[in-house]
JSON list of C-alpha atoms in Angstrom, two decimals:
[
{"chain": "F", "resi": 32, "resn": "MET", "atom": "CA", "xyz": [-8.91, -14.51, 6.43]},
{"chain": "F", "resi": 33, "resn": "THR", "atom": "CA", "xyz": [-5.66, -13.48, 8.11]},
{"chain": "F", "resi": 34, "resn": "PRO", "atom": "CA", "xyz": [-6.15, -11.38, 11.27]},
{"chain": "F", "resi": 35, "resn": "ALA", "atom": "CA", "xyz": [-4.71, -7.88, 11.60]},
{"chain": "F", "resi": 36, "resn": "HIS", "atom": "CA", "xyz": [-0.96, -7.66, 11.90]},
{"chain": "F", "resi": 37, "resn": "ARG", "atom": "CA", "xyz": [0.78, -4.93, 13.93]},
{"chain": "F", "resi": 38, "resn": "ILE", "atom": "CA", "xyz": [4.35, -3.94, 13.11]},
{"chain": "F", "resi": 39, "resn": "GLU", "atom": "CA", "xyz": [6.54, -1.00, 14.08]},
{"chain": "F", "resi": 40, "resn": "ALA", "atom": "CA", "xyz": [8.80, 0.51, 11.45]},
{"chain": "F", "resi": 41, "resn": "VAL", "atom": "CA", "xyz": [10.93, 3.63, 11.04]},
{"chain": "F", "resi": 42, "resn": "LEU", "atom": "CA", "xyz": [10.52, 5.97, 8.10]},
{"chain": "F", "resi": 43, "resn": "LEU", "atom": "CA", "xyz": [13.49, 6.20, 5.76]},
{"chain": "F", "resi": 44, "resn": "GLU", "atom": "CA", "xyz": [15.23, 9.55, 5.29]},
{"chain": "F", "resi": 45, "resn": "ASP", "atom": "CA", "xyz": [13.28, 10.25, 2.11]},
{"chain": "F", "resi": 46, "resn": "GLY", "atom": "CA", "xyz": [9.96, 9.65, 3.92]},
{"chain": "F", "resi": 47, "resn": "ARG", "atom": "CA", "xyz": [9.40, 6.17, 2.45]},
{"chain": "F", "resi": 48, "resn": "LEU", "atom": "CA", "xyz": [8.31, 3.22, 4.53]},
{"chain": "F", "resi": 49, "resn": "ALA", "atom": "CA", "xyz": [9.51, -0.33, 3.88]},
{"chain": "F", "resi": 50, "resn": "LEU", "atom": "CA", "xyz": [7.66, -3.33, 5.35]},
{"chain": "F", "resi": 51, "resn": "ASP", "atom": "CA", "xyz": [9.20, -6.79, 5.03]},
{"chain": "F", "resi": 52, "resn": "ASN", "atom": "CA", "xyz": [8.08, -10.31, 5.94]},
{"chain": "F", "resi": 53, "resn": "LEU", "atom": "CA", "xyz": [4.38, -9.55, 6.27]},
{"chain": "F", "resi": 54, "resn": "PRO", "atom": "CA", "xyz": [2.09, -12.56, 6.90]},
{"chain": "F", "resi": 55, "resn": "PHE", "atom": "CA", "xyz": [0.04, -12.06, 3.70]},
{"chain": "F", "resi": 56, "resn": "ARG", "atom": "CA", "xyz": [0.31, -13.74, 0.35]},
{"chain": "F", "resi": 57, "resn": "ALA", "atom": "CA", "xyz": [1.67, -11.99, -2.73]},
{"chain": "F", "resi": 58, "resn": "GLY", "atom": "CA", "xyz": [-1.03, -10.13, -4.63]},
{"chain": "F", "resi": 59, "resn": "GLN", "atom": "CA", "xyz": [-3.41, -9.96, -1.66]},
{"chain": "F", "resi": 60, "resn": "ALA", "atom": "CA", "xyz": [-5.02, -6.54, -1.12]},
{"chain": "F", "resi": 61, "resn": "VAL", "atom": "CA", "xyz": [-4.31, -5.06, 2.32]},
{"chain": "F", "resi": 62, "resn": "GLU", "atom": "CA", "xyz": [-5.36, -1.91, 4.15]},
{"chain": "F", "resi": 63, "resn": "VAL", "atom": "CA", "xyz": [-2.57, 0.26, 5.50]},
{"chain": "F", "resi": 64, "resn": "ILE", "atom": "CA", "xyz": [-3.14, 2.69, 8.38]},
{"chain": "F", "resi": 65, "resn": "VAL", "atom": "CA", "xyz": [-0.13, 4.66, 9.60]},
{"chain": "F", "resi": 66, "resn": "LEU", "atom": "CA", "xyz": [-0.12, 6.04, 13.16]},
{"chain": "F", "resi": 67, "resn": "PRO", "atom": "CA", "xyz": [2.74, 7.46, 15.23]},
{"chain": "F", "resi": 68, "resn": "VAL", "atom": "CA", "xyz": [4.04, 5.09, 17.92]},
{"chain": "F", "resi": 69, "resn": "GLY", "atom": "CA", "xyz": [2.19, 5.68, 21.18]},
{"chain": "F", "resi": 70, "resn": "TYR", "atom": "CA", "xyz": [-0.96, 6.96, 19.48]},
{"chain": "F", "resi": 71, "resn": "PRO", "atom": "CA", "xyz": [-4.01, 5.96, 21.59]},
{"chain": "F", "resi": 72, "resn": "THR", "atom": "CA", "xyz": [-5.63, 3.44, 19.27]},
{"chain": "F", "resi": 73, "resn": "ASP", "atom": "CA", "xyz": [-8.44, 2.46, 21.65]},
{"chain": "F", "resi": 74, "resn": "MET", "atom": "CA", "xyz": [-9.96, 5.94, 22.17]},
{"chain": "F", "resi": 75, "resn": "ASN", "atom": "CA", "xyz": [-13.22, 4.93, 20.51]},
{"chain": "F", "resi": 76, "resn": "GLU", "atom": "CA", "xyz": [-13.57, 1.89, 22.74]},
{"chain": "F", "resi": 77, "resn": "HIS", "atom": "CA", "xyz": [-12.81, 3.71, 26.03]},
{"chain": "F", "resi": 78, "resn": "PRO", "atom": "CA", "xyz": [-12.90, 7.49, 25.40]},
{"chain": "F", "resi": 79, "resn": "LEU", "atom": "CA", "xyz": [-12.73, 8.41, 29.12]},
{"chain": "F", "resi": 80, "resn": "ARG", "atom": "CA", "xyz": [-9.97, 5.99, 30.12]},
{"chain": "F", "resi": 81, "resn": "GLY", "atom": "CA", "xyz": [-7.25, 7.81, 32.04]},
{"chain": "F", "resi": 82, "resn": "MET", "atom": "CA", "xyz": [-9.29, 11.00, 32.49]},
{"chain": "F", "resi": 83, "resn": "ILE", "atom": "CA", "xyz": [-10.04, 12.40, 35.93]},
{"chain": "F", "resi": 84, "resn": "ARG", "atom": "CA", "xyz": [-13.74, 12.20, 36.75]},
{"chain": "F", "resi": 85, "resn": "HIS", "atom": "CA", "xyz": [-15.51, 13.96, 39.63]},
{"chain": "F", "resi": 86, "resn": "TYR", "atom": "CA", "xyz": [-19.22, 14.14, 40.37]},
{"chain": "F", "resi": 87, "resn": "ASP", "atom": "CA", "xyz": [-20.52, 16.83, 42.79]},
{"chain": "F", "resi": 88, "resn": "GLN", "atom": "CA", "xyz": [-23.85, 15.13, 43.52]},
{"chain": "F", "resi": 89, "resn": "PRO", "atom": "CA", "xyz": [-23.83, 11.73, 41.81]},
{"chain": "F", "resi": 90, "resn": "THR", "atom": "CA", "xyz": [-27.24, 10.64, 43.15]},
{"chain": "F", "resi": 91, "resn": "ALA", "atom": "CA", "xyz": [-29.10, 13.95, 42.65]},
{"chain": "F", "resi": 92, "resn": "PRO", "atom": "CA", "xyz": [-31.91, 13.92, 40.06]},
{"chain": "F", "resi": 93, "resn": "VAL", "atom": "CA", "xyz": [-31.07, 15.40, 36.68]},
{"chain": "F", "resi": 94, "resn": "ALA", "atom": "CA", "xyz": [-33.45, 17.88, 34.99]},
{"chain": "F", "resi": 95, "resn": "GLU", "atom": "CA", "xyz": [-36.26, 16.98, 37.39]},
{"chain": "F", "resi": 96, "resn": "GLU", "atom": "CA", "xyz": [-38.13, 20.17, 36.41]},
{"chain": "F", "resi": 97, "resn": "ASP", "atom": "CA", "xyz": [-38.38, 18.93, 32.80]},
{"chain": "F", "resi": 98, "resn": "TRP", "atom": "CA", "xyz": [-40.62, 15.97, 33.72]},
{"chain": "F", "resi": 99, "resn": "GLY", "atom": "CA", "xyz": [-44.24, 17.05, 33.10]},
{"chain": "F", "resi": 100, "resn": "VAL", "atom": "CA", "xyz": [-45.67, 14.14, 35.07]},
{"chain": "F", "resi": 101, "resn": "LEU", "atom": "CA", "xyz": [-44.08, 15.48, 38.27]},
{"chain": "F", "resi": 102, "resn": "GLN", "atom": "CA", "xyz": [-45.79, 18.89, 37.94]}
]
């Protein structure tokens, strides 16, 4: 199995896309996903990367009143 192959291309004036010299054999089925350049492709892997995070009381108990055993 050939690993994924990333390539950047520019759409033609009529909206068509031409891809040449791909590392797959003729007749092989491939999956094509088109994303704009710069699109964050790893958002699922690290959804908070680059976001500002602030915690008011990071060590305070959360929902302590919901624990029946403590009442």
